[in-house]
Amino acid sequence: MKRSSISDIAKRLGVSNTLVSMVLNGKAKENRISEETIKRVFEVAKELNYQPNQLARGLRTGKSKTIGLIVADISNPFFSRIGRKIEDEASKYGYHVIFCSSDENTQKTKTLINVLNERQVDGFIISPTAGSQQQIKELLDSDIPVVLIDRYFTELETNYIAIDNYTSSYKIVKSLIVQGYKRIGSLFFNTDMVHMKHRMNGYKDACKEAGIQLDERWIRNVDFENLEESIKKEMKALISPEIDCDSFFFPTGELAVKSLEGLAEDDIHIFNHTGISCFDDPEAFHFSPFPVITLTQPINEIGNKAIDIIMEEIESENEVDSPRKVILDSHILERRYESH
Amino acid sequence: MKRSSISDIAKRLGVSNTLVSMVLNGKAKENRISEETIKRVFEVAKELNYQPNQLARGLRTGKSKTIGLIVADISNPFFSRIGRKIEDEASKYGYHVIFCSSDENTQKTKTLINVLNERQVDGFIISPTAGSQQQIKELLDSDIPVVLIDRYFTELETNYIAIDNYTSSYKIVKSLIVQGYKRIGSLFFNTDMVHMKHRMNGYKDACKEAGIQLDERWIRNVDFENLEESIKKEMKALISPEIDCDSFFFPTGELAVKSLEGLAEDDIHIFNHTGISCFDDPEAFHFSPFPVITLTQPINEIGNKAIDIIMEEIESENEVDSPRKVILDSHILERRYESH
DNA sequence: TTGAAAGCGGTACCAG
DNA sequence: CTGGTACCGCTTTCAA
């Protein structure tokens, strides 16, 4: 069955394309088209199984009804869950989402922004990577709606949605300390993004304020490239007799999971009395035999807000007022699965 | 900075749109355009920051360079990992992916197929839902490339990629039995999809062949709606004194995780000697204190093959030969995290 | 070597 | 109540 177009319907009925277009777009009433004609248009449209061509419509109207989502990695549960929420919310507005993974790579982010632009997306939701503020700035300058999620740039006046990373991280580490841990090792991504810095500062301050003398060797950096290897190396340092940490703070769930898995691969297993804590609430710890302090983020709210803001901007003709900066709450969770 | 078009470039140079288009599409050589002109076109294109409008191009060429991916739920790790692979592979061909979640809902699937069609996607990769074979059939009839993943319809001649569900399930249950379990409870989604049936048959046959007298009460069905509640109810039946299962087989990782989490919510925790087994290899069991038998599926291969096949069909002009039916290997994994 | 013109499928504007 | 016409930005003959 070949695709039919508006003019197929028009020809069949001996009317103009204009009329058919108006009827199909619900503008029949305001143009006072006869009931009879309206009915016949719909009949023929159904009969020919008419489906509007969104490319054509988009070309004409300048709206693709598509939003571009760029995250570090869509297979990371944190992002895929946000992605799902965004998908659902966007669809309420008749929008669809193109998902892209940047792998925290600046060059890739640049390319992705470009190709999404070529596809005329009506807005961007981005979890930005270090070094990409120039790209983001160009987007802003071109007046296309942008919302950043999870991270943002302090130097850039943009919409963003995030949690209070400093406080969250402070709370997590504080909880560890309350439980009696005194030598808290940590792994950070080697990046300039402020969310990482904030998470690090929260960790440091929680230690300091508890009177814990921070040992610089407790703080290790890992690279995005060769992540697994890098993690293994640093974790082994942290548990070595010289450093001998009794607990860990991980600024992302991914780091936490990969760290413990990395050790397990080399048959190094965590002791039940080792303190583990991290951002996010990775599924991997839902049946953990050892206690883990996690931080649940308001995934649904992030997705919700992101679409709210982006839609507001897309649908408002006039220039955007001041950017919306949203900081959401996060919650500490103490996990431990007790099997018998 | 306003978007510039081909004609902006053409005007600036005092040449025709045709020429600019040809140069920009690398067809300069075959049309013997002068080096000088080529150079200037590129210069001006860069200067004006030209970005081709893919909607316009798509409208003209009939190719949107987009593929539609429909899965049950993109936030399910099994699907998000496949999605990521598909994204990566597609991008090698200059294609992008619109992700959609069907929630295993027939009506929603129908709608999604429609809107993706309106967006002129060049191909579909679908993990189909029960009751949607009519839709799939219509897609096939309209000669648009389709690849099914994870599941398929026996009555439909389509491309598909899946694993051998019967054998996989048989192997899993067999492993449980070898470990001495004798009363194996199970939870199945209440669906007509063959993959579920195959998984059920593998389970049944493994029991039978081991001389285990199957108790019909061991086999419970859960609904997609009210999944969590439904699971809780059935799990409680399975562990009740009357039925008293000593182990479980779950045909998906999601079911396994939700089952144990559901019980834990009501403070019912699994015994270390309870046998747990499931399809997929959910992260939730990576630090499980109790032993779990899981089944790793070849995620990357599934994504790879899906794109291979879809691209082959998209790029070949002529009618498709016979559908490609791919069955991939899966692997049993015995997990248990030993903490001290 | 290059250009003119048509057309992909819609929508918008202006007439009648 | 309805139609004509231009045009969104690009590709594709065909002609020069």
mmCIF file of N, CA and C in Angstrom, chain A residues 266-330:
data_model
loop_
_atom_site.group_PDB
_atom_site.id
_atom_site.type_symbol
_atom_site.label_atom_id
_atom_site.label_comp_id
_atom_site.label_asym_id
_atom_site.label_seq_id
_atom_site.Cartn_x
_atom_site.Cartn_y
_atom_site.Cartn_z
ATOM 1 N N ASP A 266 39.385 -9.713 40.623
ATOM 2 C CA ASP A 266 40.685 -10.195 41.081
ATOM 3 C C ASP A 266 40.543 -10.885 42.432
ATOM 4 N N ASP A 267 39.325 -11.337 42.685
ATOM 5 C CA ASP A 267 39.062 -12.110 43.897
ATOM 6 C C ASP A 267 39.302 -11.356 45.191
ATOM 7 N N ILE A 268 39.135 -10.053 45.107
ATOM 8 C CA ILE A 268 39.226 -9.279 46.330
ATOM 9 C C ILE A 268 37.804 -8.905 46.710
ATOM 10 N N HIS A 269 37.351 -9.399 47.839
ATOM 11 C CA HIS A 269 35.968 -9.149 48.228
ATOM 12 C C HIS A 269 35.912 -8.252 49.445
ATOM 13 N N ILE A 270 34.888 -7.443 49.435
ATOM 14 C CA ILE A 270 34.702 -6.458 50.487
ATOM 15 C C ILE A 270 34.330 -7.123 51.806
ATOM 16 N N PHE A 271 34.826 -6.568 52.875
ATOM 17 C CA PHE A 271 34.442 -7.086 54.185
ATOM 18 C C PHE A 271 33.101 -6.515 54.594
ATOM 19 N N ASN A 272 32.399 -7.279 55.380
ATOM 20 C CA ASN A 272 31.087 -6.817 55.821
ATOM 21 C C ASN A 272 31.173 -5.549 56.646
ATOM 22 N N HIS A 273 32.335 -5.290 57.193
ATOM 23 C CA HIS A 273 32.453 -4.099 58.026
ATOM 24 C C HIS A 273 33.064 -2.922 57.265
ATOM 25 N N THR A 274 33.220 -3.102 55.956
ATOM 26 C CA THR A 274 33.712 -1.978 55.150
ATOM 27 C C THR A 274 32.532 -1.050 54.843
ATOM 28 N N GLY A 275 32.754 0.228 54.966
ATOM 29 C CA GLY A 275 31.668 1.167 54.669
ATOM 30 C C GLY A 275 31.681 1.553 53.204
ATOM 31 N N ILE A 276 30.544 1.430 52.575
ATOM 32 C CA ILE A 276 30.446 1.800 51.159
ATOM 33 C C ILE A 276 29.378 2.885 51.039
ATOM 34 N N SER A 277 29.670 3.910 50.265
ATOM 35 C CA SER A 277 28.662 4.945 50.063
ATOM 36 C C SER A 277 28.800 5.528 48.669
ATOM 37 N N CYS A 278 27.701 5.960 48.108
ATOM 38 C CA CYS A 278 27.782 6.513 46.764
ATOM 39 C C CYS A 278 26.554 7.325 46.400
ATOM 40 N N PHE A 279 26.715 8.120 45.355
ATOM 41 C CA PHE A 279 25.578 8.800 44.740
ATOM 42 C C PHE A 279 24.763 7.756 43.980
ATOM 43 N N ASP A 280 23.534 8.153 43.648
ATOM 44 C CA ASP A 280 22.618 7.266 42.938
ATOM 45 C C ASP A 280 22.307 6.074 43.851
ATOM 46 N N ASP A 281 21.472 5.252 43.352
ATOM 47 C CA ASP A 281 21.094 4.098 44.157
ATOM 48 C C ASP A 281 21.113 2.894 43.249
ATOM 49 N N PRO A 282 22.330 2.504 42.837
ATOM 50 C CA PRO A 282 22.429 1.479 41.804
ATOM 51 C C PRO A 282 21.750 0.182 42.228
ATOM 52 N N GLU A 283 21.103 -0.421 41.273
ATOM 53 C CA GLU A 283 20.414 -1.689 41.511
ATOM 54 C C GLU A 283 21.374 -2.723 42.090
ATOM 55 N N ALA A 284 22.609 -2.608 41.716
ATOM 56 C CA ALA A 284 23.602 -3.593 42.147
ATOM 57 C C ALA A 284 23.666 -3.725 43.659
ATOM 58 N N PHE A 285 23.230 -2.701 44.372
ATOM 59 C CA PHE A 285 23.323 -2.786 45.836
ATOM 60 C C PHE A 285 21.990 -3.136 46.487
ATOM 61 N N HIS A 286 21.015 -3.453 45.669
ATOM 62 C CA HIS A 286 19.710 -3.734 46.257
ATOM 63 C C HIS A 286 19.692 -5.033 47.047
ATOM 64 N N PHE A 287 20.625 -5.912 46.742
ATOM 65 C CA PHE A 287 20.706 -7.142 47.540
ATOM 66 C C PHE A 287 22.089 -7.276 48.152
ATOM 67 N N SER A 288 22.668 -6.144 48.434
ATOM 68 C CA SER A 288 24.024 -6.168 48.953
ATOM 69 C C SER A 288 24.072 -6.711 50.380
ATOM 70 N N PRO A 289 24.981 -7.641 50.622
ATOM 71 C CA PRO A 289 25.132 -8.214 51.968
ATOM 72 C C PRO A 289 25.866 -7.253 52.897
ATOM 73 N N PHE A 290 26.632 -6.362 52.341
ATOM 74 C CA PHE A 290 27.329 -5.376 53.158
ATOM 75 C C PHE A 290 26.530 -4.087 53.132
ATOM 76 N N PRO A 291 26.635 -3.283 54.161
ATOM 77 C CA PRO A 291 25.838 -2.065 54.228
ATOM 78 C C PRO A 291 26.332 -1.041 53.208
ATOM 79 N N VAL A 292 25.399 -0.366 52.576
ATOM 80 C CA VAL A 292 25.755 0.659 51.602
ATOM 81 C C VAL A 292 24.882 1.887 51.835
ATOM 82 N N ILE A 293 25.520 3.041 51.829
ATOM 83 C CA ILE A 293 24.759 4.281 51.913
ATOM 84 C C ILE A 293 24.627 4.826 50.503
ATOM 85 N N THR A 294 23.386 4.981 50.046
ATOM 86 C CA THR A 294 23.199 5.473 48.682
ATOM 87 C C THR A 294 22.416 6.785 48.710
ATOM 88 N N LEU A 295 22.327 7.388 47.562
ATOM 89 C CA LEU A 295 21.612 8.652 47.468
ATOM 90 C C LEU A 295 20.633 8.578 46.309
ATOM 91 N N THR A 296 19.348 8.572 46.626
ATOM 92 C CA THR A 296 18.389 8.497 45.528
ATOM 93 C C THR A 296 18.135 9.897 44.970
ATOM 94 N N GLN A 297 18.185 9.982 43.669
ATOM 95 C CA GLN A 297 17.931 11.254 43.005
ATOM 96 C C GLN A 297 16.504 11.248 42.458
ATOM 97 N N PRO A 298 15.895 12.401 42.362
ATOM 98 C CA PRO A 298 14.507 12.488 41.899
ATOM 99 C C PRO A 298 14.413 12.400 40.378
ATOM 100 N N ILE A 299 14.664 11.199 39.879
ATOM 101 C CA ILE A 299 14.695 10.955 38.438
ATOM 102 C C ILE A 299 13.469 11.516 37.716
ATOM 103 N N ASN A 300 12.310 11.159 38.217
ATOM 104 C CA ASN A 300 11.097 11.581 37.528
ATOM 105 C C ASN A 300 10.937 13.088 37.494
ATOM 106 N N GLU A 301 11.274 13.702 38.601
ATOM 107 C CA GLU A 301 11.165 15.150 38.639
ATOM 108 C C GLU A 301 12.133 15.799 37.662
ATOM 109 N N ILE A 302 13.305 15.236 37.563
ATOM 110 C CA ILE A 302 14.286 15.793 36.625
ATOM 111 C C ILE A 302 13.715 15.761 35.205
ATOM 112 N N GLY A 303 13.194 14.591 34.834
ATOM 113 C CA GLY A 303 12.627 14.466 33.497
ATOM 114 C C GLY A 303 11.446 15.401 33.287
ATOM 115 N N ASN A 304 10.590 15.427 34.279
ATOM 116 C CA ASN A 304 9.420 16.288 34.237
ATOM 117 C C ASN A 304 9.758 17.745 34.010
ATOM 118 N N LYS A 305 10.585 18.225 34.882
ATOM 119 C CA LYS A 305 10.996 19.629 34.833
ATOM 120 C C LYS A 305 11.670 19.940 33.505
ATOM 121 N N ALA A 306 12.499 19.034 33.072
ATOM 122 C CA ALA A 306 13.234 19.284 31.835
ATOM 123 C C ALA A 306 12.251 19.533 30.697
ATOM 124 N N ILE A 307 11.245 18.681 30.610
ATOM 125 C CA ILE A 307 10.262 18.847 29.539
ATOM 126 C C ILE A 307 9.415 20.101 29.776
ATOM 127 N N ASP A 308 9.022 20.318 31.009
ATOM 128 C CA ASP A 308 8.256 21.530 31.305
ATOM 129 C C ASP A 308 8.963 22.763 30.759
ATOM 130 N N ILE A 309 10.200 22.879 31.140
ATOM 131 C CA ILE A 309 10.966 24.067 30.770
ATOM 132 C C ILE A 309 11.174 24.158 29.262
ATOM 133 N N ILE A 310 11.541 23.038 28.686
ATOM 134 C CA ILE A 310 11.834 23.080 27.259
ATOM 135 C C ILE A 310 10.568 23.391 26.467
ATOM 136 N N MET A 311 9.442 22.847 26.912
ATOM 137 C CA MET A 311 8.190 23.095 26.189
ATOM 138 C C MET A 311 7.747 24.544 26.340
ATOM 139 N N GLU A 312 7.928 25.041 27.516
ATOM 140 C CA GLU A 312 7.586 26.428 27.748
ATOM 141 C C GLU A 312 8.360 27.314 26.768
ATOM 142 N N GLU A 313 9.630 27.013 26.640
ATOM 143 C CA GLU A 313 10.448 27.829 25.736
ATOM 144 C C GLU A 313 10.094 27.614 24.278
ATOM 145 N N ILE A 314 9.831 26.373 23.938
ATOM 146 C CA ILE A 314 9.503 26.092 22.542
ATOM 147 C C ILE A 314 8.199 26.779 22.159
ATOM 148 N N GLU A 315 7.251 26.709 23.060
ATOM 149 C CA GLU A 315 5.929 27.207 22.701
ATOM 150 C C GLU A 315 5.735 28.708 22.906
ATOM 151 N N SER A 316 6.640 29.315 23.675
ATOM 152 C CA SER A 316 6.532 30.762 23.813
ATOM 153 C C SER A 316 7.283 31.429 22.679
ATOM 154 N N GLU A 317 6.603 32.301 21.994
ATOM 155 C CA GLU A 317 7.207 32.953 20.839
ATOM 156 C C GLU A 317 8.376 33.849 21.272
ATOM 157 N N ASN A 318 8.052 34.678 22.220
ATOM 158 C CA ASN A 318 9.004 35.711 22.632
ATOM 159 C C ASN A 318 10.289 35.163 23.274
ATOM 160 N N GLU A 319 11.202 36.023 23.349
ATOM 161 C CA GLU A 319 12.508 35.720 23.940
ATOM 162 C C GLU A 319 12.332 35.179 25.363
ATOM 163 N N VAL A 320 13.249 34.368 25.766
ATOM 164 C CA VAL A 320 13.199 33.798 27.105
ATOM 165 C C VAL A 320 13.577 34.857 28.138
ATOM 166 N N ASP A 321 12.893 34.828 29.244
ATOM 167 C CA ASP A 321 13.207 35.752 30.330
ATOM 168 C C ASP A 321 14.545 35.334 30.957
ATOM 169 N N SER A 322 14.497 35.069 32.214
ATOM 170 C CA SER A 322 15.739 34.648 32.859
ATOM 171 C C SER A 322 15.739 33.125 32.935
ATOM 172 N N PRO A 323 16.900 32.524 32.843
ATOM 173 C CA PRO A 323 16.964 31.064 32.843
ATOM 174 C C PRO A 323 16.424 30.470 34.149
ATOM 175 N N ARG A 324 15.846 29.305 34.018
ATOM 176 C CA ARG A 324 15.308 28.605 35.170
ATOM 177 C C ARG A 324 16.380 27.697 35.751
ATOM 178 N N LYS A 325 16.672 27.930 36.999
ATOM 179 C CA LYS A 325 17.703 27.112 37.645
ATOM 180 C C LYS A 325 17.044 26.309 38.750
ATOM 181 N N VAL A 326 16.956 25.019 38.527
ATOM 182 C CA VAL A 326 16.210 24.178 39.454
ATOM 183 C C VAL A 326 17.147 23.256 40.237
ATOM 184 N N ILE A 327 17.045 23.339 41.541
ATOM 185 C CA ILE A 327 17.824 22.425 42.385
ATOM 186 C C ILE A 327 16.841 21.539 43.135
ATOM 187 N N LEU A 328 16.958 20.259 42.938
ATOM 188 C CA LEU A 328 16.009 19.329 43.546
ATOM 189 C C LEU A 328 16.608 18.614 44.758
ATOM 190 N N ASP A 329 15.720 18.043 45.530
ATOM 191 C CA ASP A 329 16.167 17.317 46.723
ATOM 192 C C ASP A 329 16.628 15.904 46.398
ATOM 193 N N SER A 330 17.511 15.406 47.240
ATOM 194 C CA SER A 330 17.948 14.025 47.112
ATOM 195 C C SER A 330 17.795 13.368 48.484
#
